């Protein structure tokens, strides 16, 4: 079955770059689905960060666009998130998810907590 | 930019009772509305899409309705497993992206 799993450092220093990878199994990232990053800051709601298609086409939340890069590696069946110049406001549980062209997210990773702190 | 709002922020319900959650869009979104259930320590779970279609494996006690700017998620005969936070989400927009509401927490009365 389709499974996603986030991986990356749990602690990032302010002003540095947050990097996460989502490993996908049971489904090829090259198929006709979109791959997304979504986060949830402590005590707050869900926030969509960005989405990528296997062709490399990317779509980002406008307020984060200057700091976000989402990439895909079809040979490894994974996709990644980079968020630069992080601050404490970027502390959150980060989820990767599979989305259809209408941004319905049907499979999610378990989430990984990333804390921004010195 | 379309803004999604949800009410109430918290809903206290007794087991086996009905819960009614509301979601409002700042503009007409047709039926492009999804609902997710989110429990602590777990990822969100897609419940409803297209305002009223249940996702695969979702029990019939969950139902969605509405169109335009006003939407409702109804949970009949609440079970212990249903106490969670529920988010509505605008979908079917292009380019791909997502706008979530702030959530409604359903807790035990």
Short mmCIF file of C-alpha atoms in Angstrom, two decimals:
data_model
loop_
_atom_site.label_atom_id
_atom_site.label_comp_id
_atom_site.label_asym_id
_atom_site.label_seq_id
_atom_site.Cartn_x
_atom_site.Cartn_y
_atom_site.Cartn_z
CA UNK A 1 0.00 0.00 0.00
CA UNK A 2 1.00 3.63 -0.34
CA UNK A 3 3.27 4.80 2.45
CA UNK A 4 5.09 8.06 3.03
CA UNK A 5 7.70 8.82 5.64
CA UNK A 6 9.39 12.11 6.45
CA UNK A 7 13.03 12.24 7.47
CA UNK A 8 15.35 15.04 8.51
CA UNK A 9 17.03 16.84 11.40
CA UNK A 10 14.67 17.53 14.32
CA UNK A 11 16.54 20.65 15.33
CA UNK A 12 17.57 23.56 13.12
CA UNK A 13 19.26 26.78 14.17
CA UNK A 14 17.70 30.16 13.39
CA UNK A 15 18.72 31.60 10.02
CA UNK A 16 19.75 28.16 8.74
CA UNK A 17 17.99 25.92 6.23
CA UNK A 18 15.49 23.25 7.13
CA UNK A 19 15.78 20.16 4.94
CA UNK A 20 13.36 17.23 4.88
CA UNK A 21 12.92 14.26 2.60
CA UNK A 22 9.78 12.22 2.05
CA UNK A 23 10.33 8.58 1.15
CA UNK A 24 7.48 7.08 -0.81
CA UNK A 25 6.76 3.36 -1.10
CA UNK A 26 3.98 1.39 -2.72
CA UNK A 27 3.47 4.01 -5.42
CA UNK A 28 5.65 5.73 -7.96
CA UNK A 29 6.10 9.48 -7.63
CA UNK A 30 6.19 9.48 -11.43
CA UNK A 31 2.52 8.57 -11.64
CA UNK A 32 -0.17 11.21 -12.10
CA UNK A 33 -0.28 12.56 -8.59
CA UNK A 34 1.10 15.61 -6.87
CA UNK A 35 3.38 15.56 -3.85
CA UNK A 36 2.95 18.11 -1.09
CA UNK A 37 4.41 19.46 2.11
CA UNK A 38 2.05 20.64 4.85
CA UNK A 39 2.92 21.79 8.35
CA UNK A 40 1.26 22.36 11.69
CA UNK A 41 2.87 24.75 14.19
CA UNK A 42 2.31 23.85 17.85
CA UNK A 43 -1.24 24.69 18.89
CA UNK A 44 -2.19 25.91 15.42
CA UNK A 45 -3.87 24.60 12.30
CA UNK A 46 -2.65 23.08 9.07
CA UNK A 47 -0.70 25.15 6.57
CA UNK A 48 0.05 24.08 3.02
CA UNK A 49 3.66 24.85 2.06
CA UNK A 50 4.14 23.61 -1.49
CA UNK A 51 3.45 20.93 -4.09
CA UNK A 52 5.45 19.30 -6.86
CA UNK A 53 4.56 17.16 -9.86
CA UNK A 54 6.92 14.49 -11.15
CA UNK A 55 7.76 16.74 -14.09
CA UNK A 56 9.29 19.14 -11.61
CA UNK A 57 6.53 21.73 -11.80
CA UNK A 58 6.25 23.38 -8.40
CA UNK A 59 3.61 25.44 -6.64
CA UNK A 60 4.26 27.30 -3.39
CA UNK A 61 2.30 29.23 -0.81
CA UNK A 62 2.85 32.83 -1.76
CA UNK A 63 3.97 33.97 1.69
CA UNK A 64 6.68 31.28 1.80
CA UNK A 65 7.69 31.26 -1.85
CA UNK A 66 10.89 33.25 -1.38
CA UNK A 67 12.24 30.69 1.11
CA UNK A 68 10.87 27.36 -0.15
CA UNK A 69 12.21 24.81 -2.59
CA UNK A 70 10.48 21.49 -3.24
CA UNK A 71 12.24 18.97 -5.46
CA UNK A 72 11.59 15.41 -6.61
CA UNK A 73 13.95 12.52 -7.30
CA UNK A 74 12.06 10.00 -9.38
CA UNK A 75 15.00 7.57 -9.41
CA UNK A 76 14.83 7.30 -5.61
CA UNK A 77 11.05 7.69 -5.42
CA UNK A 78 11.27 10.58 -3.00
CA UNK A 79 10.74 14.29 -2.79
CA UNK A 80 12.25 16.95 -0.60
CA UNK A 81 11.64 20.28 1.12
CA UNK A 82 14.11 23.04 1.78
CA UNK A 83 13.09 26.07 3.80
CA UNK A 84 15.74 28.74 4.20
CA UNK A 85 16.31 31.46 6.78
CA UNK A 86 14.19 29.73 9.38
CA UNK A 87 12.92 31.36 12.55
CA UNK A 88 11.09 30.07 15.60
CA UNK A 89 7.85 30.59 13.66
CA UNK A 90 8.89 27.70 11.41
CA UNK A 91 8.80 25.26 14.32
CA UNK A 92 6.13 22.75 13.38
CA UNK A 93 5.22 19.19 12.63
CA UNK A 94 5.95 18.77 8.93
CA UNK A 95 3.91 16.33 6.88
CA UNK A 96 4.42 15.07 3.37
CA UNK A 97 1.33 13.97 1.49
CA UNK A 98 0.07 12.67 -1.83
CA UNK A 99 -2.37 14.93 -3.56
CA UNK A 100 -4.51 14.67 -6.63
CA UNK A 101 -4.70 17.49 -9.20
CA UNK A 102 -7.46 19.08 -7.16
CA UNK A 103 -5.30 19.13 -4.00
CA UNK A 104 -7.11 16.37 -2.15
CA UNK A 105 -4.58 14.71 0.14
CA UNK A 106 -5.32 11.02 0.55
CA UNK A 107 -2.06 9.63 1.90
CA UNK A 108 0.11 11.32 4.50
CA UNK A 109 3.35 10.61 6.27
CA UNK A 110 3.26 10.32 10.06
CA UNK A 111 4.80 13.77 10.42
CA UNK A 112 8.07 14.93 11.89
CA UNK A 113 8.58 17.67 14.45
CA UNK A 114 11.19 20.24 13.50
CA UNK A 115 12.20 22.73 16.15
CA UNK A 116 14.01 25.94 15.30
CA UNK A 117 16.19 26.91 18.21
CA UNK A 118 19.77 27.85 18.95
CA UNK B 1 -7.50 35.00 -1.77
CA UNK B 2 -10.26 32.83 -0.37
CA UNK B 3 -10.40 32.57 3.42
CA UNK B 4 -11.94 29.59 5.18
CA UNK B 5 -13.51 29.96 8.63
CA UNK B 6 -14.93 27.31 10.93
CA UNK B 7 -17.34 27.38 13.85
CA UNK B 8 -17.45 26.69 16.64
CA UNK B 9 -13.80 26.53 17.65
CA UNK B 10 -14.67 23.83 20.19
CA UNK B 11 -17.72 21.59 20.34
CA UNK B 12 -18.47 19.48 23.41
CA UNK B 13 -20.62 16.48 22.61
CA UNK B 14 -21.69 13.40 24.53
CA UNK B 15 -21.02 9.96 23.04
CA UNK B 16 -23.84 8.72 20.80
CA UNK B 17 -25.03 12.27 20.18
CA UNK B 18 -24.78 14.21 16.92
CA UNK B 19 -22.14 16.80 16.14
CA UNK B 20 -22.68 19.54 13.58
CA UNK B 21 -19.64 21.49 12.39
CA UNK B 22 -19.71 24.52 10.11
CA UNK B 23 -17.29 25.86 7.54
CA UNK B 24 -17.63 29.08 5.61
CA UNK B 25 -15.76 30.31 2.53
CA UNK B 26 -15.22 34.00 1.86
CA UNK B 27 -16.22 33.46 -1.78
CA UNK B 28 -18.39 31.01 -3.68
CA UNK B 29 -16.39 27.79 -4.04
CA UNK B 30 -19.16 25.61 -5.42
CA UNK B 31 -18.73 22.17 -3.86
CA UNK B 32 -14.92 22.26 -3.78
CA UNK B 33 -14.76 21.52 -0.07
CA UNK B 34 -13.08 18.69 1.82
CA UNK B 35 -13.10 17.68 5.48
CA UNK B 36 -10.26 16.03 7.39
CA UNK B 37 -10.12 14.43 10.83
CA UNK B 38 -6.95 15.00 12.82
CA UNK B 39 -6.02 13.20 16.00
CA UNK B 40 -2.96 13.90 18.17
CA UNK B 41 0.12 12.05 17.01
CA UNK B 42 -1.48 11.01 13.72
CA UNK B 43 -1.63 12.59 10.28
CA UNK B 44 -4.90 14.10 9.08
CA UNK B 45 -7.38 11.71 7.49
CA UNK B 46 -9.50 12.64 4.48
CA UNK B 47 -13.20 12.19 5.32
CA UNK B 48 -15.23 14.08 2.74
CA UNK B 49 -14.52 15.65 -0.65
CA UNK B 50 -16.70 17.49 -3.12
CA UNK B 51 -18.64 18.75 -0.09
CA UNK B 52 -20.60 15.50 0.34
CA UNK B 53 -18.70 12.47 -1.03
CA UNK B 54 -17.22 10.15 1.56
CA UNK B 55 -13.64 9.07 1.03
CA UNK B 56 -12.78 5.38 0.86
CA UNK B 57 -13.44 3.54 4.10
CA UNK B 58 -15.18 6.41 5.89
CA UNK B 59 -18.20 5.30 7.93
CA UNK B 60 -21.67 6.43 6.93
CA UNK B 61 -22.11 8.33 10.20
CA UNK B 62 -19.97 11.06 8.64
CA UNK B 63 -21.83 13.21 6.15
CA UNK B 64 -21.14 16.50 4.45
CA UNK B 65 -23.44 19.03 2.89
CA UNK B 66 -23.52 22.53 1.51
CA UNK B 67 -22.40 24.52 -1.48
CA UNK B 68 -21.30 28.01 -2.34
CA UNK B 69 -20.05 29.53 0.90
CA UNK B 70 -21.72 27.47 3.64
CA UNK B 71 -20.82 23.88 4.46
CA UNK B 72 -21.61 21.41 7.22
CA UNK B 73 -20.02 18.24 8.51
CA UNK B 74 -22.40 16.07 10.51
CA UNK B 75 -21.23 13.20 12.66
CA UNK B 76 -24.09 11.01 13.82
CA UNK B 77 -23.94 8.94 16.99
CA UNK B 78 -20.46 10.03 18.02
CA UNK B 79 -18.06 7.30 19.02
CA UNK B 80 -14.98 7.66 21.18
CA UNK B 81 -12.81 7.43 18.08
CA UNK B 82 -14.48 10.55 16.66
CA UNK B 83 -13.16 12.99 19.25
CA UNK B 84 -10.60 14.94 17.27
CA UNK B 85 -10.00 18.20 15.41
CA UNK B 86 -11.80 18.61 12.10
CA UNK B 87 -10.52 20.84 9.31
CA UNK B 88 -12.28 21.97 6.22
CA UNK B 89 -10.22 22.60 3.10
CA UNK B 90 -10.80 24.36 -0.17
CA UNK B 91 -9.79 22.00 -2.99
CA UNK B 92 -10.11 21.86 -6.73
CA UNK B 93 -8.36 25.16 -7.12
CA UNK B 94 -5.72 25.69 -9.77
CA UNK B 95 -2.80 26.02 -9.56
CA UNK B 96 -2.41 23.21 -7.00
CA UNK B 97 -2.53 24.44 -3.47
CA UNK B 98 -4.64 24.17 -0.36
CA UNK B 99 -6.40 26.47 2.05
CA UNK B 100 -7.43 25.00 5.36
CA UNK B 101 -9.86 26.37 7.89
CA UNK B 102 -8.67 26.91 11.46
CA UNK B 103 -10.32 23.73 12.71
CA UNK B 104 -13.05 22.67 15.14
CA UNK B 105 -12.13 20.57 18.13
CA UNK B 106 -14.77 18.00 19.09
CA UNK B 107 -14.31 16.87 22.65
CA UNK B 108 -16.18 14.78 25.15
CA UNK B 109 -18.92 16.49 27.12
#
